[in-house]
Amino acid sequence: MLRACLVSALLLLLDAHAAAAACVLNPEGVYGDVAGLGGCSACDATNSTCLECAEFFTLTSSGDCKLNKCVEAPDGIEGDVTTLGGCKTCAADNETCLECWDFFGLTSDGTCVMCDPDRYTDDFVCANCTGDDPNFCTDCSGNIEGDNAYGYFASEDGRCTVCPAEDCMACQNLNGTCTQCKQGMGLMPDGSCRACSDGSDCIFCDGDVDTCTECYSGYFPEPKTGKCKKCPQDCERCSSADTCEVCSGWGHTLDTKTGQCVKVKLSLQRWYWHSEREGPLREQPLNGLGISAGLCTEGCTNCPTSPDLCQTCDSGYTNTSDGGCARCSDPHCSMCEAGVDACTVCDDPDSKYGVDLVTGKCVECRLEHCANCQDDASVCRWCNDGYWNDQAAGLCTVCKGSCARCSTNMEGEEECDWCLEGFEFDDEDSAGRKCIPVAS
């Protein structure tokens, strides 16, 4: 009898302690526990109130941990514990979302829904949409802040539409006003894009085709003439003929006081060295152990056996008979194997420059509507949007019918890639490449 009484008394004490201990730690943040206060990561001294909650929980005024309805997704991945994937910024109470990541739209009830990817083409998708209507796009994808790259914008009807101005790379949403032209072009006051007069070295000439505002690497816009002038020797980027910002070539550093590029003292350099005993090329300070070592000459990428015997030259340089590297004479040339004055490949695969096989210089593509002629200025590799490369005729030929972009198939014939706005591929067409008006 006495033993039974003692057990009963002990159970009563345990029940009283459990009632007082209203806070139960749950460091994992898994909601739901014996006290009904899941998510508490720190209790007070009496274990009656929660002081700090785990991730995905918010501490209330009553000392409880409440599961958040909104959880921020740092990388914008859809799906989380609250099924509110895509939220970039939650409200202070973590009840609703204030801002969604790209490719998500914010709804009126403060949740994020993914924009419908099926409404847009493969290359131009919707970056932001109206949350209550995932089909209505408010911003097309692009890499230019505030605008839409690749010549598309979100129109008033919520579609990704081609910028109206020819050669326009970015334009404003709704009205389609051009904000940036393609390289080698200038944005004029009337919103059109015109070719810069200093086309060989000028990237942009906004406002005036005769006044360059941005030049290619190794050149700078001269304010008085509006032309692109060459940077000082060994300088890759400069603001004037006397002030360099970034030096070119290995073994040079920028003197910030004078704005000039100077050779680094050998004691501060790392040396390329090679030993047959050691195997592959390594990089280590000169150690005086009889291993051949030295600083590679200017323009050299790899000199494994001797600093004066270059194995591989940098882009824009060519190997010389004495083992050195000489800079190609044309600033747009990336490969001049036959000599500094004979370019074989022009530097920018996205530019409209190609090699003149007679002079060995980089010149603008000779074929009208050609987008790339890197190896030969007279032979187009691919054409501008709306044209296809007719190799048999040696021309860029306009796409037929209602095709917005076309290309060359295996037989060398025209093949439509996608249709103009308001048109779609005909399902009854066996080839699936005929554009017909969208059914109303």
GROMACS .gro file of C-alpha atoms in nm:
model
  440
    1MET     CA    1   0.000   0.000   0.000
    2LEU     CA    2   0.278   0.242   0.094
    3ARG     CA    3   0.458   0.167  -0.235
    4ALA     CA    4   0.142   0.240  -0.435
    5CYS     CA    5   0.098   0.572  -0.260
    6LEU     CA    6   0.456   0.673  -0.338
    7VAL     CA    7   0.411   0.591  -0.709
    8SER     CA    8   0.088   0.794  -0.721
    9ALA     CA    9   0.256   1.090  -0.558
   10LEU     CA   10   0.548   1.075  -0.805
   11LEU     CA   11   0.312   1.071  -1.103
   12LEU     CA   12   0.129   1.375  -0.967
   13LEU     CA   13   0.460   1.560  -0.933
   14LEU     CA   14   0.558   1.472  -1.295
   15ASP     CA   15   0.219   1.592  -1.424
   16ALA     CA   16   0.257   1.921  -1.237
   17HIS     CA   17   0.608   1.970  -1.379
   18ALA     CA   18   0.491   1.895  -1.733
   19ALA     CA   19   0.207   2.148  -1.698
   20ALA     CA   20   0.452   2.416  -1.584
   21ALA     CA   21   0.701   2.336  -1.859
   22ALA     CA   22   0.498   2.483  -2.148
   23CYS     CA   23   0.807   2.535  -2.368
   24VAL     CA   24   0.980   2.238  -2.531
   25LEU     CA   25   1.297   2.283  -2.735
   26ASN     CA   26   1.286   2.176  -3.095
   27PRO     CA   27   1.623   2.280  -3.245
   28GLU     CA   28   1.554   2.105  -3.573
   29GLY     CA   29   1.264   2.344  -3.640
   30VAL     CA   30   1.024   2.058  -3.712
   31TYR     CA   31   0.677   2.186  -3.625
   32GLY     CA   32   0.461   1.984  -3.384
   33ASP     CA   33   0.572   1.855  -3.038
   34VAL     CA   34   0.431   1.748  -2.698
   35ALA     CA   35   0.378   2.108  -2.589
   36GLY     CA   36   0.218   2.211  -2.918
   37LEU     CA   37   0.482   2.483  -2.964
   38GLY     CA   38   0.690   2.333  -3.245
   39GLY     CA   39   0.984   2.532  -3.375
   40CYS     CA   40   1.122   2.674  -3.049
   41SER     CA   41   1.503   2.678  -3.041
   42ALA     CA   42   1.552   2.860  -2.703
   43CYS     CA   43   1.326   2.857  -2.391
   44ASP     CA   44   1.341   3.086  -2.089
   45ALA     CA   45   1.485   2.972  -1.752
   46THR     CA   46   1.147   2.839  -1.633
   47ASN     CA   47   1.072   2.657  -1.961
   48SER     CA   48   0.738   2.836  -1.976
   49THR     CA   49   0.797   3.075  -2.271
   50CYS     CA   50   0.993   3.050  -2.596
   51LEU     CA   51   1.263   3.316  -2.649
   52GLU     CA   52   1.380   3.226  -2.998
   53CYS     CA   53   1.228   3.027  -3.283
   54ALA     CA   54   1.394   2.806  -3.542
   55GLU     CA   55   1.409   2.878  -3.915
   56PHE     CA   56   1.069   2.906  -4.090
   57PHE     CA   57   0.899   3.011  -3.760
   58THR     CA   58   0.809   3.353  -3.611
   59LEU     CA   59   0.796   3.433  -3.237
   60THR     CA   60   0.457   3.573  -3.130
   61SER     CA   61   0.386   3.817  -2.845
   62SER     CA   62   0.254   3.528  -2.635
   63GLY     CA   63   0.583   3.339  -2.662
   64ASP     CA   64   0.466   3.086  -2.918
   65CYS     CA   65   0.640   2.985  -3.244
   66LYS     CA   66   0.414   3.024  -3.545
   67LEU     CA   67   0.493   2.854  -3.876
   68ASN     CA   68   0.560   3.116  -4.145
   69LYS     CA   69   0.321   3.129  -4.437
   70CYS     CA   70   0.588   3.306  -4.644
   71VAL     CA   71   0.943   3.173  -4.680
   72GLU     CA   72   1.206   3.358  -4.881
   73ALA     CA   73   1.377   3.146  -5.147
   74PRO     CA   74   1.730   3.293  -5.199
   75ASP     CA   75   1.777   3.125  -5.535
   76GLY     CA   76   1.415   3.154  -5.648
   77ILE     CA   77   1.361   2.777  -5.660
   78GLU     CA   78   0.992   2.691  -5.677
   79GLY     CA   79   0.854   2.498  -5.381
   80ASP     CA   80   0.921   2.515  -5.004
   81VAL     CA   81   0.753   2.418  -4.676
   82THR     CA   82   0.472   2.667  -4.735
   83THR     CA   83   0.436   2.597  -5.110
   84LEU     CA   84   0.509   2.967  -5.175
   85GLY     CA   85   0.810   2.909  -5.402
   86GLY     CA   86   0.972   3.204  -5.574
   87CYS     CA   87   0.937   3.468  -5.301
   88LYS     CA   88   1.231   3.709  -5.284
   89THR     CA   89   1.113   3.932  -4.997
   90CYS     CA   90   0.850   3.848  -4.733
   91ALA     CA   91   0.651   4.095  -4.523
   92ALA     CA   92   0.768   4.161  -4.164
   93ASP     CA   93   0.511   3.918  -4.022
   94ASN     CA   94   0.609   3.647  -4.276
   95GLU     CA   95   0.244   3.611  -4.372
   96THR     CA   96   0.266   3.735  -4.733
   97CYS     CA   97   0.526   3.797  -5.002
   98LEU     CA   98   0.617   4.152  -5.111
   99GLU     CA   99   0.848   4.072  -5.406
  100CYS     CA  100   0.894   3.764  -5.622
  101TRP     CA  101   1.200   3.640  -5.810
  102ASP     CA  102   1.229   3.653  -6.189
  103PHE     CA  103   0.995   3.418  -6.378
  104PHE     CA  104   0.737   3.450  -6.095
  105GLY     CA  105   0.441   3.686  -6.058
  106LEU     CA  106   0.304   3.837  -5.734
  107THR     CA  107  -0.067   3.768  -5.679
  108SER     CA  108  -0.313   3.996  -5.500
  109ASP     CA  109  -0.311   3.769  -5.194
  110GLY     CA  110   0.069   3.793  -5.156
  111THR     CA  111   0.182   3.463  -5.305
  112CYS     CA  112   0.416   3.390  -5.600
  113VAL     CA  113   0.314   3.188  -5.904
  114MET     CA  114   0.541   3.085  -6.190
  115CYS     CA  115   0.484   3.264  -6.521
  116ASP     CA  116   0.347   3.034  -6.787
  117PRO     CA  117   0.650   2.918  -6.993
  118ASP     CA  118   0.441   2.774  -7.276
  119ARG     CA  119   0.320   3.116  -7.394
  120TYR     CA  120   0.664   3.231  -7.510
  121THR     CA  121   0.930   3.117  -7.757
  122ASP     CA  122   1.242   2.918  -7.665
  123ASP     CA  123   1.475   3.219  -7.680
  124PHE     CA  124   1.254   3.494  -7.538
  125VAL     CA  125   1.070   3.400  -7.221
  126CYS     CA  126   0.875   3.605  -6.972
  127ALA     CA  127   1.087   3.733  -6.682
  128ASN     CA  128   0.795   3.875  -6.482
  129CYS     CA  129   0.421   3.843  -6.511
  130THR     CA  130   0.102   3.954  -6.341
  131GLY     CA  131   0.055   3.706  -6.059
  132ASP     CA  132  -0.321   3.682  -6.105
  133ASP     CA  133  -0.265   3.604  -6.474
  134PRO     CA  134   0.056   3.404  -6.541
  135ASN     CA  135  -0.009   3.445  -6.915
  136PHE     CA  136   0.026   3.827  -6.899
  137CYS     CA  137   0.394   3.918  -6.924
  138THR     CA  138   0.521   4.247  -6.776
  139ASP     CA  139   0.894   4.203  -6.851
  140CYS     CA  140   1.073   3.985  -7.107
  141SER     CA  141   1.396   3.809  -7.014
  142GLY     CA  142   1.719   3.996  -7.074
  143ASN     CA  143   2.052   4.098  -6.924
  144ILE     CA  144   2.009   4.477  -6.930
  145GLU     CA  145   1.867   4.621  -6.610
  146GLY     CA  146   1.530   4.788  -6.666
  147ASP     CA  147   1.512   4.691  -7.031
  148ASN     CA  148   1.475   4.375  -7.238
  149ALA     CA  149   1.776   4.231  -7.418
  150TYR     CA  150   1.782   4.064  -7.759
  151GLY     CA  151   1.540   4.315  -7.916
  152TYR     CA  152   1.217   4.218  -7.735
  153PHE     CA  153   0.982   4.398  -7.494
  154ALA     CA  154   0.660   4.331  -7.304
  155SER     CA  155   0.378   4.487  -7.503
  156GLU     CA  156   0.047   4.623  -7.373
  157ASP     CA  157  -0.124   4.290  -7.442
  158GLY     CA  158   0.127   4.103  -7.222
  159ARG     CA  159   0.333   3.940  -7.496
  160CYS     CA  160   0.707   3.943  -7.572
  161THR     CA  161   0.723   4.152  -7.889
  162VAL     CA  162   1.004   4.253  -8.126
  163CYS     CA  163   1.137   4.608  -8.072
  164PRO     CA  164   1.003   4.827  -8.356
  165ALA     CA  165   1.334   4.997  -8.440
  166GLU     CA  166   1.571   4.802  -8.668
  167ASP     CA  167   1.904   4.699  -8.504
  168CYS     CA  168   1.763   4.778  -8.158
  169MET     CA  169   1.902   4.556  -7.880
  170ALA     CA  170   1.687   4.681  -7.589
  171CYS     CA  171   1.364   4.877  -7.567
  172GLN     CA  172   1.115   4.993  -7.305
  173ASN     CA  173   0.815   4.788  -7.203
  174LEU     CA  174   0.465   4.885  -7.324
  175ASN     CA  175   0.570   5.145  -7.585
  176GLY     CA  176   0.875   4.968  -7.736
  177THR     CA  177   1.092   5.284  -7.741
  178CYS     CA  178   1.452   5.181  -7.816
  179THR     CA  179   1.700   5.240  -7.531
  180GLN     CA  180   2.012   5.067  -7.669
  181CYS     CA  181   2.126   4.973  -8.019
  182LYS     CA  182   2.346   4.688  -8.134
  183GLN     CA  183   2.725   4.726  -8.134
  184GLY     CA  184   2.853   4.960  -8.401
  185MET     CA  185   2.526   5.154  -8.396
  186GLY     CA  186   2.411   5.474  -8.228
  187LEU     CA  187   2.076   5.560  -8.070
  188MET     CA  188   1.941   5.872  -8.234
  189PRO     CA  189   1.704   6.131  -8.076
  190ASP     CA  190   1.416   5.997  -8.285
  191GLY     CA  191   1.464   5.646  -8.137
  192SER     CA  192   1.622   5.494  -8.448
  193CYS     CA  193   1.955   5.309  -8.470
  194ARG     CA  194   2.217   5.428  -8.720
  195ALA     CA  195   2.564   5.294  -8.801
  196CYS     CA  196   2.856   5.479  -8.638
  197SER     CA  197   3.083   5.654  -8.888
  198ASP     CA  198   3.396   5.527  -8.705
  199GLY     CA  199   3.273   5.170  -8.747
  200SER     CA  200   3.603   4.983  -8.719
  201ASP     CA  201   3.680   5.080  -8.359
  202CYS     CA  202   3.355   5.229  -8.223
  203ILE     CA  203   3.101   5.023  -8.023
  204PHE     CA  204   2.836   5.293  -7.963
  205CYS     CA  205   2.780   5.649  -8.089
  206ASP     CA  206   2.455   5.749  -7.918
  207GLY     CA  207   2.309   6.082  -8.029
  208ASP     CA  208   2.552   6.146  -8.316
  209VAL     CA  209   2.694   5.892  -8.563
  210ASP     CA  210   3.012   6.101  -8.590
  211THR     CA  211   3.078   6.106  -8.213
  212CYS     CA  212   3.178   5.774  -8.059
  213THR     CA  213   3.078   5.722  -7.693
  214GLU     CA  214   3.236   5.380  -7.638
  215CYS     CA  215   3.529   5.214  -7.816
  216TYR     CA  216   3.666   4.861  -7.839
  217SER     CA  217   3.938   4.733  -7.606
  218GLY     CA  218   4.266   4.919  -7.656
  219TYR     CA  219   4.094   5.240  -7.773
  220PHE     CA  220   3.920   5.537  -7.610
  221PRO     CA  221   3.673   5.803  -7.741
  222GLU     CA  222   3.862   6.129  -7.800
  223PRO     CA  223   3.625   6.414  -7.690
  224LYS     CA  224   3.740   6.675  -7.942
  225THR     CA  225   3.715   6.462  -8.255
  226GLY     CA  226   3.463   6.202  -8.142
  227LYS     CA  227   3.686   5.931  -8.289
  228CYS     CA  228   3.842   5.626  -8.124
  229LYS     CA  229   4.209   5.675  -8.045
  230LYS     CA  230   4.460   5.408  -7.950
  231CYS     CA  231   4.550   5.366  -7.581
  232PRO     CA  232   4.912   5.399  -7.463
  233GLN     CA  233   5.151   5.111  -7.518
  234ASP     CA  234   5.074   4.793  -7.317
  235CYS     CA  235   4.736   4.938  -7.214
  236GLU     CA  236   4.414   4.742  -7.262
  237ARG     CA  237   4.168   5.005  -7.134
  238CYS     CA  238   4.225   5.378  -7.092
  239SER     CA  239   4.036   5.703  -7.039
  240SER     CA  240   4.277   5.919  -7.241
  241ALA     CA  241   4.603   5.898  -7.435
  242ASP     CA  242   4.795   5.955  -7.112
  243THR     CA  243   4.587   5.766  -6.854
  244CYS     CA  244   4.562   5.387  -6.853
  245GLU     CA  245   4.310   5.196  -6.638
  246VAL     CA  246   4.397   4.832  -6.717
  247CYS     CA  247   4.728   4.705  -6.854
  248SER     CA  248   4.757   4.434  -7.118
  249GLY     CA  249   5.013   4.158  -7.150
  250TRP     CA  250   5.171   3.951  -6.874
  251GLY     CA  251   5.453   4.121  -6.684
  252HIS     CA  252   5.307   4.474  -6.669
  253THR     CA  253   5.140   4.663  -6.388
  254LEU     CA  254   4.964   4.999  -6.363
  255ASP     CA  255   5.144   5.290  -6.200
  256THR     CA  256   4.847   5.468  -6.042
  257LYS     CA  257   5.043   5.792  -5.999
  258THR     CA  258   5.138   5.831  -6.366
  259GLY     CA  259   4.860   5.625  -6.528
  260GLN     CA  260   5.120   5.432  -6.730
  261CYS     CA  261   5.191   5.059  -6.765
  262VAL     CA  262   5.538   4.959  -6.647
  263LYS     CA  263   5.719   4.628  -6.647
  264VAL     CA  264   5.721   4.449  -6.315
  265LYS     CA  265   6.059   4.378  -6.159
  266LEU     CA  266   6.152   4.014  -6.199
  267SER     CA  267   6.190   3.973  -5.823
  268LEU     CA  268   5.814   4.035  -5.789
  269GLN     CA  269   5.714   3.798  -6.067
  270ARG     CA  270   5.640   3.430  -6.068
  271TRP     CA  271   5.847   3.238  -6.319
  272TYR     CA  272   5.753   2.964  -6.559
  273TRP     CA  273   5.991   2.673  -6.535
  274HIS     CA  274   6.022   2.323  -6.667
  275SER     CA  275   6.222   2.014  -6.586
  276GLU     CA  276   6.193   1.678  -6.756
  277ARG     CA  277   6.256   1.519  -6.416
  278GLU     CA  278   5.958   1.707  -6.266
  279GLY     CA  279   5.721   1.626  -6.550
  280PRO     CA  280   5.444   1.870  -6.664
  281LEU     CA  281   5.467   2.249  -6.663
  282ARG     CA  282   5.465   2.401  -6.314
  283GLU     CA  283   5.483   2.749  -6.171
  284GLN     CA  284   5.727   2.838  -5.892
  285PRO     CA  285   5.975   3.110  -5.788
  286LEU     CA  286   6.329   3.077  -5.917
  287ASN     CA  287   6.508   2.838  -5.679
  288GLY     CA  288   6.867   2.819  -5.806
  289LEU     CA  289   6.864   2.442  -5.847
  290GLY     CA  290   6.974   2.446  -6.208
  291ILE     CA  291   6.620   2.421  -6.347
  292SER     CA  292   6.566   2.644  -6.651
  293ALA     CA  293   6.339   2.931  -6.554
  294GLY     CA  294   6.234   3.277  -6.670
  295LEU     CA  295   5.955   3.527  -6.727
  296CYS     CA  296   5.755   3.467  -7.046
  297THR     CA  297   5.784   3.748  -7.299
  298GLU     CA  298   5.495   3.986  -7.371
  299GLY     CA  299   5.200   3.824  -7.544
  300CYS     CA  300   5.307   3.470  -7.450
  301THR     CA  301   5.070   3.231  -7.271
  302ASN     CA  302   5.303   2.932  -7.232
  303CYS     CA  303   5.685   2.912  -7.238
  304PRO     CA  304   5.762   2.576  -7.069
  305THR     CA  305   6.130   2.543  -7.162
  306SER     CA  306   6.257   2.899  -7.184
  307PRO     CA  307   6.124   3.251  -7.118
  308ASP     CA  308   6.230   3.354  -7.471
  309LEU     CA  309   6.089   3.051  -7.651
  310CYS     CA  310   5.709   3.080  -7.658
  311GLN     CA  311   5.499   2.774  -7.726
  312THR     CA  312   5.156   2.946  -7.727
  313CYS     CA  313   5.082   3.315  -7.786
  314ASP     CA  314   4.788   3.515  -7.651
  315SER     CA  315   4.487   3.599  -7.867
  316GLY     CA  316   4.580   3.886  -8.097
  317TYR     CA  317   4.947   3.773  -8.118
  318THR     CA  318   5.138   3.543  -8.353
  319ASN     CA  319   5.450   3.332  -8.306
  320THR     CA  320   5.767   3.476  -8.460
  321SER     CA  321   6.062   3.286  -8.609
  322ASP     CA  322   6.281   3.371  -8.309
  323GLY     CA  323   6.037   3.217  -8.058
  324GLY     CA  324   5.867   3.539  -7.948
  325CYS     CA  325   5.514   3.678  -7.994
  326ALA     CA  326   5.424   3.976  -8.213
  327ARG     CA  327   5.096   4.166  -8.187
  328CYS     CA  328   4.864   4.145  -8.490
  329SER     CA  329   4.852   4.484  -8.660
  330ASP     CA  330   4.470   4.486  -8.690
  331PRO     CA  331   4.308   4.558  -8.347
  332HIS     CA  332   4.009   4.335  -8.434
  333CYS     CA  333   4.227   4.036  -8.527
  334SER     CA  334   4.256   3.741  -8.288
  335MET     CA  335   4.471   3.519  -8.510
  336CYS     CA  336   4.732   3.623  -8.767
  337GLU     CA  337   4.929   3.304  -8.827
  338ALA     CA  338   5.073   3.415  -9.161
  339GLY     CA  339   5.221   3.737  -9.012
  340VAL     CA  340   5.115   4.042  -8.814
  341ASP     CA  341   4.955   4.201  -9.123
  342ALA     CA  342   4.769   3.890  -9.238
  343CYS     CA  343   4.467   3.818  -9.017
  344THR     CA  344   4.301   3.476  -9.041
  345VAL     CA  345   4.029   3.513  -8.774
  346CYS     CA  346   3.864   3.831  -8.645
  347ASP     CA  347   3.824   3.863  -8.270
  348ASP     CA  348   3.453   3.901  -8.197
  349PRO     CA  349   3.231   3.608  -8.309
  350ASP     CA  350   2.920   3.821  -8.246
  351SER     CA  351   3.034   4.121  -8.452
  352LYS     CA  352   2.974   4.191  -8.817
  353TYR     CA  353   3.344   4.177  -8.906
  354GLY     CA  354   3.525   3.918  -9.113
  355VAL     CA  355   3.861   3.867  -9.282
  356ASP     CA  356   3.931   4.026  -9.619
  357LEU     CA  357   4.123   3.739  -9.780
  358VAL     CA  358   4.300   3.978 -10.017
  359THR     CA  359   4.428   4.236  -9.766
  360GLY     CA  360   4.423   4.022  -9.450
  361LYS     CA  361   4.231   4.293  -9.262
  362CYS     CA  362   3.911   4.272  -9.054
  363VAL     CA  363   3.633   4.450  -9.243
  364GLU     CA  364   3.255   4.465  -9.216
  365CYS     CA  365   3.062   4.173  -9.367
  366ARG     CA  366   3.008   4.244  -9.735
  367LEU     CA  367   2.676   4.061  -9.763
  368GLU     CA  368   2.370   4.264  -9.672
  369HIS     CA  369   2.179   4.139  -9.363
  370CYS     CA  370   2.473   3.918  -9.256
  371ALA     CA  371   2.519   3.877  -8.877
  372ASN     CA  372   2.852   3.690  -8.877
  373CYS     CA  373   3.133   3.643  -9.127
  374GLN     CA  374   3.424   3.588  -8.888
  375ASP     CA  375   3.650   3.384  -9.118
  376ASP     CA  376   3.572   3.545  -9.455
  377ALA     CA  377   3.404   3.885  -9.504
  378SER     CA  378   3.255   3.762  -9.834
  379VAL     CA  379   3.100   3.444  -9.690
  380CYS     CA  380   2.821   3.473  -9.432
  381ARG     CA  381   2.810   3.220  -9.147
  382TRP     CA  382   2.463   3.322  -9.029
  383CYS     CA  383   2.217   3.600  -9.111
  384ASN     CA  384   2.014   3.855  -8.915
  385ASP     CA  385   1.673   3.762  -8.777
  386GLY     CA  386   1.416   3.748  -9.056
  387TYR     CA  387   1.671   3.613  -9.308
  388TRP     CA  388   1.827   3.275  -9.385
  389ASN     CA  389   2.167   3.182  -9.526
  390ASP     CA  390   2.109   3.082  -9.889
  391GLN     CA  391   2.455   2.931  -9.948
  392ALA     CA  392   2.376   2.832 -10.306
  393ALA     CA  393   2.307   3.193 -10.398
  394GLY     CA  394   2.560   3.334 -10.152
  395LEU     CA  395   2.301   3.570 -10.005
  396CYS     CA  396   2.099   3.638  -9.691
  397THR     CA  397   1.746   3.587  -9.818
  398VAL     CA  398   1.436   3.719  -9.642
  399CYS     CA  399   1.219   3.457  -9.468
  400LYS     CA  400   0.907   3.367  -9.662
  401GLY     CA  401   0.550   3.425  -9.559
  402SER     CA  402   0.484   3.501  -9.193
  403CYS     CA  403   0.808   3.353  -9.057
  404ALA     CA  404   0.994   3.572  -8.803
  405ARG     CA  405   1.314   3.363  -8.795
  406CYS     CA  406   1.432   3.099  -9.038
  407SER     CA  407   1.746   2.894  -9.090
  408THR     CA  408   1.907   2.647  -9.331
  409ASN     CA  409   1.820   2.278  -9.301
  410MET     CA  410   2.039   1.976  -9.385
  411GLU     CA  411   1.946   2.005  -9.754
  412GLY     CA  412   2.050   2.371  -9.764
  413GLU     CA  413   1.690   2.489  -9.792
  414GLU     CA  414   1.495   2.748  -9.593
  415GLU     CA  415   1.326   2.623  -9.276
  416CYS     CA  416   1.113   2.839  -9.046
  417ASP     CA  417   1.210   2.837  -8.678
  418TRP     CA  418   0.924   3.047  -8.539
  419CYS     CA  419   0.642   3.266  -8.667
  420LEU     CA  420   0.559   3.635  -8.650
  421GLU     CA  421   0.331   3.759  -8.374
  422GLY     CA  422  -0.027   3.662  -8.450
  423PHE     CA  423   0.079   3.350  -8.642
  424GLU     CA  424   0.149   2.990  -8.544
  425PHE     CA  425   0.275   2.669  -8.704
  426ASP     CA  426   0.017   2.473  -8.901
  427ASP     CA  427  -0.038   2.137  -8.726
  428GLU     CA  428  -0.166   1.988  -9.052
  429ASP     CA  429   0.159   2.074  -9.232
  430SER     CA  430   0.367   1.753  -9.244
  431ALA     CA  431   0.690   1.946  -9.202
  432GLY     CA  432   0.539   2.159  -8.926
  433ARG     CA  433   0.706   2.473  -9.058
  434LYS     CA  434   0.423   2.665  -9.222
  435CYS     CA  435   0.292   2.977  -9.040
  436ILE     CA  436  -0.080   3.047  -9.041
  437PRO     CA  437  -0.288   3.313  -8.856
  438VAL     CA  438  -0.375   3.228  -8.496
  439ALA     CA  439  -0.733   3.110  -8.477
  440SER     CA  440  -0.959   3.366  -8.307
   0.00000   0.00000   0.00000
